[in-house]
Short mmCIF file of C-alpha atoms in Angstrom, two decimals:
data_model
loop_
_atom_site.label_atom_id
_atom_site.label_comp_id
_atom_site.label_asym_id
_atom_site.label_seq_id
_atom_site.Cartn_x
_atom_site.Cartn_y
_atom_site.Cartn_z
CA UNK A 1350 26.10 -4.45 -13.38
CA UNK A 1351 24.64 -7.80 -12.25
CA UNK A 1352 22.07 -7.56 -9.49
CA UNK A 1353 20.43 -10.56 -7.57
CA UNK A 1354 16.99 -10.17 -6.82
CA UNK A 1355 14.11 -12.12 -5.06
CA UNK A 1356 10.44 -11.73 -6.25
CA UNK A 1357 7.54 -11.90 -3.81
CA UNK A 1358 3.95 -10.80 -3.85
CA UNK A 1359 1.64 -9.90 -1.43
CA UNK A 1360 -1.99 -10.76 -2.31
CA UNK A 1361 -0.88 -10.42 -6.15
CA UNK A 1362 0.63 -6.81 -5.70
CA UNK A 1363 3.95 -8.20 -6.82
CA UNK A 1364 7.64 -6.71 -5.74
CA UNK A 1365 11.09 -7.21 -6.72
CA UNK A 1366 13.40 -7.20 -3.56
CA UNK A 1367 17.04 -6.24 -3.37
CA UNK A 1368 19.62 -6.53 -0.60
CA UNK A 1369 20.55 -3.09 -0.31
CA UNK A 1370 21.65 -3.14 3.05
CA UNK A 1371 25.67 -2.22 2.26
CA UNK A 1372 24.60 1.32 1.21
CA UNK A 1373 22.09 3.66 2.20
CA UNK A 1374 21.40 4.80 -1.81
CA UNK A 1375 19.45 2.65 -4.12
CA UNK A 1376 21.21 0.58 -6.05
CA UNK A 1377 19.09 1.33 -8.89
CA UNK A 1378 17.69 4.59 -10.26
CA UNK A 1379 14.45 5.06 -10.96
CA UNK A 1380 14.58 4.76 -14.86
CA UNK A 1381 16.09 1.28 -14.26
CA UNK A 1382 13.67 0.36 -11.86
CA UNK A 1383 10.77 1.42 -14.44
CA UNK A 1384 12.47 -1.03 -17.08
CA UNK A 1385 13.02 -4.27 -14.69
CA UNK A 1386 8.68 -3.93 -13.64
CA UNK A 1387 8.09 -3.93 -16.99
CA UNK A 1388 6.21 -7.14 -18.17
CA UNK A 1389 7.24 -7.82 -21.27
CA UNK A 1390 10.93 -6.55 -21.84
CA UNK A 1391 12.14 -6.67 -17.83
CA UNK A 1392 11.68 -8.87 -14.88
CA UNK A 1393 8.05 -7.32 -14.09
CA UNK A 1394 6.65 -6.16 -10.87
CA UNK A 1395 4.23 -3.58 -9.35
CA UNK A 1396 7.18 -1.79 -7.74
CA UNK A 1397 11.08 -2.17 -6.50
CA UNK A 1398 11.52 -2.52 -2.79
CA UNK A 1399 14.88 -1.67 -1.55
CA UNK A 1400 16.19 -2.85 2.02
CA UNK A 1401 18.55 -0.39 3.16
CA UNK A 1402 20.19 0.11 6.52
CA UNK A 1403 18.45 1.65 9.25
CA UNK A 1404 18.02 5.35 10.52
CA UNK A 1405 17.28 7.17 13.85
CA UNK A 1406 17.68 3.10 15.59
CA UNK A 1407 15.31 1.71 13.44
CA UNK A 1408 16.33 -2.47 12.29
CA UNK A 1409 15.89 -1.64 8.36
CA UNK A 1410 15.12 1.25 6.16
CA UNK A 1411 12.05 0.73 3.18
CA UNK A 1412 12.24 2.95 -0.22
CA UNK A 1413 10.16 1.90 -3.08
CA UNK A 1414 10.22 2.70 -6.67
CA UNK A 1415 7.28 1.90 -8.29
CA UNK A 1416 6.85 0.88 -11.74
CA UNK A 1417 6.18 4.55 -13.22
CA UNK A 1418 9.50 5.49 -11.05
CA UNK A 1419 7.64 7.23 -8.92
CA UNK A 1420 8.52 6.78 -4.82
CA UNK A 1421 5.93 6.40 -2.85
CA UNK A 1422 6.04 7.33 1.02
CA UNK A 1423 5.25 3.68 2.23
CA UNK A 1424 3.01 -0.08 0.69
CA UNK A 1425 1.27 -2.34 2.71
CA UNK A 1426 1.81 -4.90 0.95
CA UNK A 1427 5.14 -4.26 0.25
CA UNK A 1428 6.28 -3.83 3.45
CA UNK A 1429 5.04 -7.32 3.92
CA UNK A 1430 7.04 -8.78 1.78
CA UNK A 1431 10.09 -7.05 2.81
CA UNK A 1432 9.92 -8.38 6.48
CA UNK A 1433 9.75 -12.25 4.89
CA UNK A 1434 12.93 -11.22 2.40
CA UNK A 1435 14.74 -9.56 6.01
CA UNK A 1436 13.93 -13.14 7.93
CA UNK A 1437 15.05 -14.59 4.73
CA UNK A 1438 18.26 -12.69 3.97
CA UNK A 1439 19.00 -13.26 8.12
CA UNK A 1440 18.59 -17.10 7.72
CA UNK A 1441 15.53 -16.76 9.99
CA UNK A 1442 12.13 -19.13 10.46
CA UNK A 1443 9.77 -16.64 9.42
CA UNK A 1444 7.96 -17.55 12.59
CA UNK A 1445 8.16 -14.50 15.47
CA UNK A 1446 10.51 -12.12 14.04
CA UNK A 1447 9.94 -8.48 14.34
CA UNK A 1448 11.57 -5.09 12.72
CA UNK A 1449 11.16 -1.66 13.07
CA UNK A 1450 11.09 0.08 9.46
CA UNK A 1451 12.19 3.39 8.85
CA UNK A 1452 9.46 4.40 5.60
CA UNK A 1453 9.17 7.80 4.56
CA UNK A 1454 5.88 7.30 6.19
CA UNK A 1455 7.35 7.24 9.59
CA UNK A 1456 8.10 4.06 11.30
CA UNK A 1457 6.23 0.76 10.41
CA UNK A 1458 6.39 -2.42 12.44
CA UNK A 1459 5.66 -5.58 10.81
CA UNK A 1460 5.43 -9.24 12.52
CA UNK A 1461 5.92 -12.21 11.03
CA UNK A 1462 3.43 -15.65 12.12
CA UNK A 1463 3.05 -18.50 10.64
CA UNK A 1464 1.73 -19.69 7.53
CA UNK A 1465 3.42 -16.97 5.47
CA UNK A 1466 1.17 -14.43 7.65
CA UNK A 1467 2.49 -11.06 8.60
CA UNK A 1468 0.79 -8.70 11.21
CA UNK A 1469 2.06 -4.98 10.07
CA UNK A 1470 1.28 -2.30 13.22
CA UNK A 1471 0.43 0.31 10.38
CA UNK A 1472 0.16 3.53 13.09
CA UNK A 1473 -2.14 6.18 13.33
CA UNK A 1474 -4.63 7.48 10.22
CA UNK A 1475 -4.10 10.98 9.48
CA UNK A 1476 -7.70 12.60 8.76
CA UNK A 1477 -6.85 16.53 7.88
CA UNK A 1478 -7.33 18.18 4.40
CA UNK A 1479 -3.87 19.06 5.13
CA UNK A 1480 -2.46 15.86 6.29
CA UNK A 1481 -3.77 13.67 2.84
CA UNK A 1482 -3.15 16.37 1.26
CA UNK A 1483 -6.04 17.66 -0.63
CA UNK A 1484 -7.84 20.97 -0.99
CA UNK A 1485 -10.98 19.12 -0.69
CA UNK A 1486 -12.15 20.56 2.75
CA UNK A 1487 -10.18 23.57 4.68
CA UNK A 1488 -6.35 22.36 5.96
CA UNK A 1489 -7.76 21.70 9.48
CA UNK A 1490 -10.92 19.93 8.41
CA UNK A 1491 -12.04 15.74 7.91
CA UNK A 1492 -12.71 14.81 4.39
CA UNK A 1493 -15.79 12.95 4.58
CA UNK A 1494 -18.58 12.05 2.00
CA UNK A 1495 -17.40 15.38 -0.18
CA UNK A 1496 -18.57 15.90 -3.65
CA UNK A 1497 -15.90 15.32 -6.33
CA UNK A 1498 -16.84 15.46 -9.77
CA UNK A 1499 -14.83 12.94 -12.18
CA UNK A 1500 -15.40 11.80 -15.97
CA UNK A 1501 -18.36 14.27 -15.81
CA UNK A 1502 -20.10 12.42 -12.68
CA UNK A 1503 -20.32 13.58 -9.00
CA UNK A 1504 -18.52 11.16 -6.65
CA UNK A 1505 -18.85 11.49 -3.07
CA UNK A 1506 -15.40 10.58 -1.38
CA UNK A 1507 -13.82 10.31 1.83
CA UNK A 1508 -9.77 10.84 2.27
CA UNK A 1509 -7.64 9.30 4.56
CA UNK A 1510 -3.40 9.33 4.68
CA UNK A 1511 -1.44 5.93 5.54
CA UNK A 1512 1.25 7.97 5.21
CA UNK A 1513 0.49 8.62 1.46
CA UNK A 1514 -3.27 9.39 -0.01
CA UNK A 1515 -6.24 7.48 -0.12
CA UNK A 1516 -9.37 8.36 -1.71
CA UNK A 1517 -12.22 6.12 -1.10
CA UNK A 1518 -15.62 6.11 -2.40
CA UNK A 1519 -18.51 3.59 -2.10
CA UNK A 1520 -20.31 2.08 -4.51
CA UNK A 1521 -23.31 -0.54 -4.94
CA UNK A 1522 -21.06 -2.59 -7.82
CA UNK A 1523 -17.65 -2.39 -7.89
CA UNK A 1524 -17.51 -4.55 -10.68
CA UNK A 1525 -19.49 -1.70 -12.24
CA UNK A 1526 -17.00 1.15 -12.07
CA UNK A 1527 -14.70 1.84 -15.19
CA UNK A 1528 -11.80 2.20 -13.09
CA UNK A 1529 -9.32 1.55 -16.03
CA UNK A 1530 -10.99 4.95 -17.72
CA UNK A 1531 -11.06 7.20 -14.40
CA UNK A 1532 -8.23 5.37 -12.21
CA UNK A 1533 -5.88 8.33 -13.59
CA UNK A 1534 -8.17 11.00 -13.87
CA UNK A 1535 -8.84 10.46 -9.72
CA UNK A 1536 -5.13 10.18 -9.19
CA UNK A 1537 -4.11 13.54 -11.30
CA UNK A 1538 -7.14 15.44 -9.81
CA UNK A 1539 -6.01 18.85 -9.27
CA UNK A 1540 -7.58 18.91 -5.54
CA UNK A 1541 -4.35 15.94 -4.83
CA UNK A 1542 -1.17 18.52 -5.04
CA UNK A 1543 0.58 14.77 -4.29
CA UNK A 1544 -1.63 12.39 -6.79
CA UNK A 1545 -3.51 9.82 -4.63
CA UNK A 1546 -4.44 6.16 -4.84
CA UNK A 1547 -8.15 5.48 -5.01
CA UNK A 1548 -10.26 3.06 -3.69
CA UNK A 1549 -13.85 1.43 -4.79
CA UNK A 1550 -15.84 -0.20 -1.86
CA UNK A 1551 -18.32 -2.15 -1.49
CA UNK A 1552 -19.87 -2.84 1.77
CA UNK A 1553 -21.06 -6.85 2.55
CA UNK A 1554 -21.49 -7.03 5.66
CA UNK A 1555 -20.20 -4.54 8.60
CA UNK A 1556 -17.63 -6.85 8.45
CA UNK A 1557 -16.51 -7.52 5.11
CA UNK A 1558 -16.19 -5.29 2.35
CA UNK A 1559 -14.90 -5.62 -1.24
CA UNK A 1560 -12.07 -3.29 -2.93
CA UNK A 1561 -10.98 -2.63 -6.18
CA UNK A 1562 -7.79 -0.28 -6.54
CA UNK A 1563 -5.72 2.37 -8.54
CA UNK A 1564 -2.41 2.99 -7.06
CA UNK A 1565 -0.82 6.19 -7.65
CA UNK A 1566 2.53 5.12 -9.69
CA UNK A 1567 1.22 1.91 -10.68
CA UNK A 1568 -2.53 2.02 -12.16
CA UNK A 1569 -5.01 -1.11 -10.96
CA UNK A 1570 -3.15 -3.47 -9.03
CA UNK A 1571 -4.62 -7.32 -7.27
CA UNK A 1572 -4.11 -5.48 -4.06
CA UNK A 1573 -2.93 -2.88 -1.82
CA UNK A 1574 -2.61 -3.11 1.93
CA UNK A 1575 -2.54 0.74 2.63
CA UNK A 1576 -5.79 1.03 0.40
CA UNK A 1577 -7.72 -1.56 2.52
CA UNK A 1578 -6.01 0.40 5.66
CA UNK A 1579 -7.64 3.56 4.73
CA UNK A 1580 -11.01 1.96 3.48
CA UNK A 1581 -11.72 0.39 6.58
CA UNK A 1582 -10.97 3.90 8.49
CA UNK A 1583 -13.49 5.43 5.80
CA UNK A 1584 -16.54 3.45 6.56
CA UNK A 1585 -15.71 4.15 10.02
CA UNK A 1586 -15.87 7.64 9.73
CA UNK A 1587 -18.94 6.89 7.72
CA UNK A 1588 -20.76 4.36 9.65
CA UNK A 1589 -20.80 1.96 6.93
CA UNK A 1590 -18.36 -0.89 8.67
CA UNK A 1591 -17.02 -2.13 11.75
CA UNK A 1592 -13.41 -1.11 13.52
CA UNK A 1593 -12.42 -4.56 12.58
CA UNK A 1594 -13.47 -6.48 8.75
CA UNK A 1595 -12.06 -8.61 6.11
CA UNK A 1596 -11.56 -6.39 3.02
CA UNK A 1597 -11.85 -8.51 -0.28
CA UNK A 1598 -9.53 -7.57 -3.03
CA UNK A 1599 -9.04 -8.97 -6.43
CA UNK A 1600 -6.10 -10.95 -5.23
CA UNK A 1601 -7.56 -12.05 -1.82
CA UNK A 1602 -8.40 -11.09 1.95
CA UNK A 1603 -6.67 -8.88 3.80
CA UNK A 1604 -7.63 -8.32 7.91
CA UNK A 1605 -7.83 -4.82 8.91
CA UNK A 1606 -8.28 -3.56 12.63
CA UNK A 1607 -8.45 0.14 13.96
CA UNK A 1608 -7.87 -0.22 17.66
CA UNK A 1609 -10.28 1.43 20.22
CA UNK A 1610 -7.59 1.45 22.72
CA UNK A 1611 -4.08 2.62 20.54
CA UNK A 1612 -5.96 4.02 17.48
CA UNK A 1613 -3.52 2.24 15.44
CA UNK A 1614 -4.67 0.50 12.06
CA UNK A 1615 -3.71 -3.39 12.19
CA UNK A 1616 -3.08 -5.15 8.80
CA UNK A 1617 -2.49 -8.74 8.66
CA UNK A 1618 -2.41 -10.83 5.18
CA UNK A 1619 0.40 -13.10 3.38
CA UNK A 1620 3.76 -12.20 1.52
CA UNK A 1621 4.44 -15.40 -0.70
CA UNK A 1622 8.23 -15.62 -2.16
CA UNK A 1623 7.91 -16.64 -5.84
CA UNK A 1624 11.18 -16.92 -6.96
CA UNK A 1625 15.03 -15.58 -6.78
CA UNK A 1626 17.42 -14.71 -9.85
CA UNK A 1627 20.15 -12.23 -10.80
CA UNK A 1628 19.69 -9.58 -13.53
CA UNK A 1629 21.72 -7.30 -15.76
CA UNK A 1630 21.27 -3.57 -15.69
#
């Protein structure tokens, strides 16, 4: 079966796209997905990002495979990119154009600007033990600044949900932290029933802070727009930033605001198309 594709990346987190809109099933399975992101015998990507019809009146429908096979609930960055392959599949200017996304996250609302910007209206942090989920903290309780020991060290973390896990922890260096030795042992911590993606921060300034990343399904990536979501919410909760900051991550800036007035978590960075082609599976 020949299937065309488009390849765009978001900040460096890379994503193959496929129209997917004539059927509400993947037209891939996961074990095909894991072969076309590989980098050396398939296409290569961070994840597969199918656009599929829309439920419950939403414009689209999001579902992700990433490169492990996994599905995730929902990616920033992704989700990015797929609103600049929508305007691009509808012959659009990439310029004002809006969608409602149905994610297994809930529903997302990106909006494209100009110069390749998109503004993403990420909703409302969830904060409970039971919400991430972790057994961290009690069901009904925050997870902030608790001890989690890791590679025989004791982290302190702070846990926020974007609609799929984020642990967060910060650091003087980030350029210090082994995270291709303990990226996995965070994610397959027993106190993550799910897994979890984990985030190093450093704070700058208030308003700028630096990131590195291990996503859950996909090991370190050049970015991830959820990640930088939840970090920001963490130094809130911590008094370490401000309710709006750049966050730095290997592949550039991302602009992250948590609203005084809607709560909502803002997110506004690039999707870049790279290139179109058709592959056999």
């Amino acid at each position: 079966m020949a299937i065309e594709f488009t390849k765009y990346h978001g900040l460096g987190n890379d994503f193959i796209l496929i129209n997917n809109r004539s059927s509400s099933t993947p037209l891939l399975t996961p074990e095909q997905a894991q072969k076309l992101c590989d980098r050396h015998f398939g296409i290569g990507a961070d994840g597969i990002i199918f656009a599929l019809p829309g439920e419950n009146g939403t414009d689209y429908t999001m579902r992700i495979f990433n490169s492990d096979g996994s599905e995730p609930e929902m990616c920033g960055n992704g989700i990015r990119c797929l609103a600049a392959f929508l305007a691009e599949l509808e012959g659009n200017s990439r310029t004002s154009d809006q969608y409602r996304i149905h994610t297994l996250a809930g529903v997302i609302v990106p909006q494209l600007m100009s110069n390749d910007q998109v503004k993403v209206d990420m909703g409302i942090p969830k904060l409970l033990a039971s919400e991430i989920p972790t057994t961290l903290c009690s069901t009904g309780e925050k997870v902030i600044n608790q001890p989690l020991e890791v590679a025989g060290k004791a982290w302190e973390v702070t846990c926020v949900s974007m609609g799929n896990p984020h642990c967060i922890t910060f650091v003087e260096d980030i350029a210090a932290i082994p995270l291709e030795t303990i990226g996995s042992q965070f994610e397959h911590h027993p106190v993550f029933p799910q897994r979890t993606n984990i985030e190093f921060i450093q704070v700058i300034r208030r308003d700028y802070l630096k990131m590195r990343v291990w996503e859950r399904g996909a090991g370190i990536t050049l970015a991830c727009g959820t990640g930088a979501c939840a970090s920001l919410v963490a130094g809130v909760l911590t008094d370490k930033c401000d309710r709006t900051a750049t966050v730095e991550l290997p592949g550039g800036c991302l602009q992250i605001e948590w609203s005084e007035i809607d709560q909502h978590i803002y997110m506004t960075g690039p999707a870049t198309r790279v290139f179109q082609g058709k592959c056999v599976v």
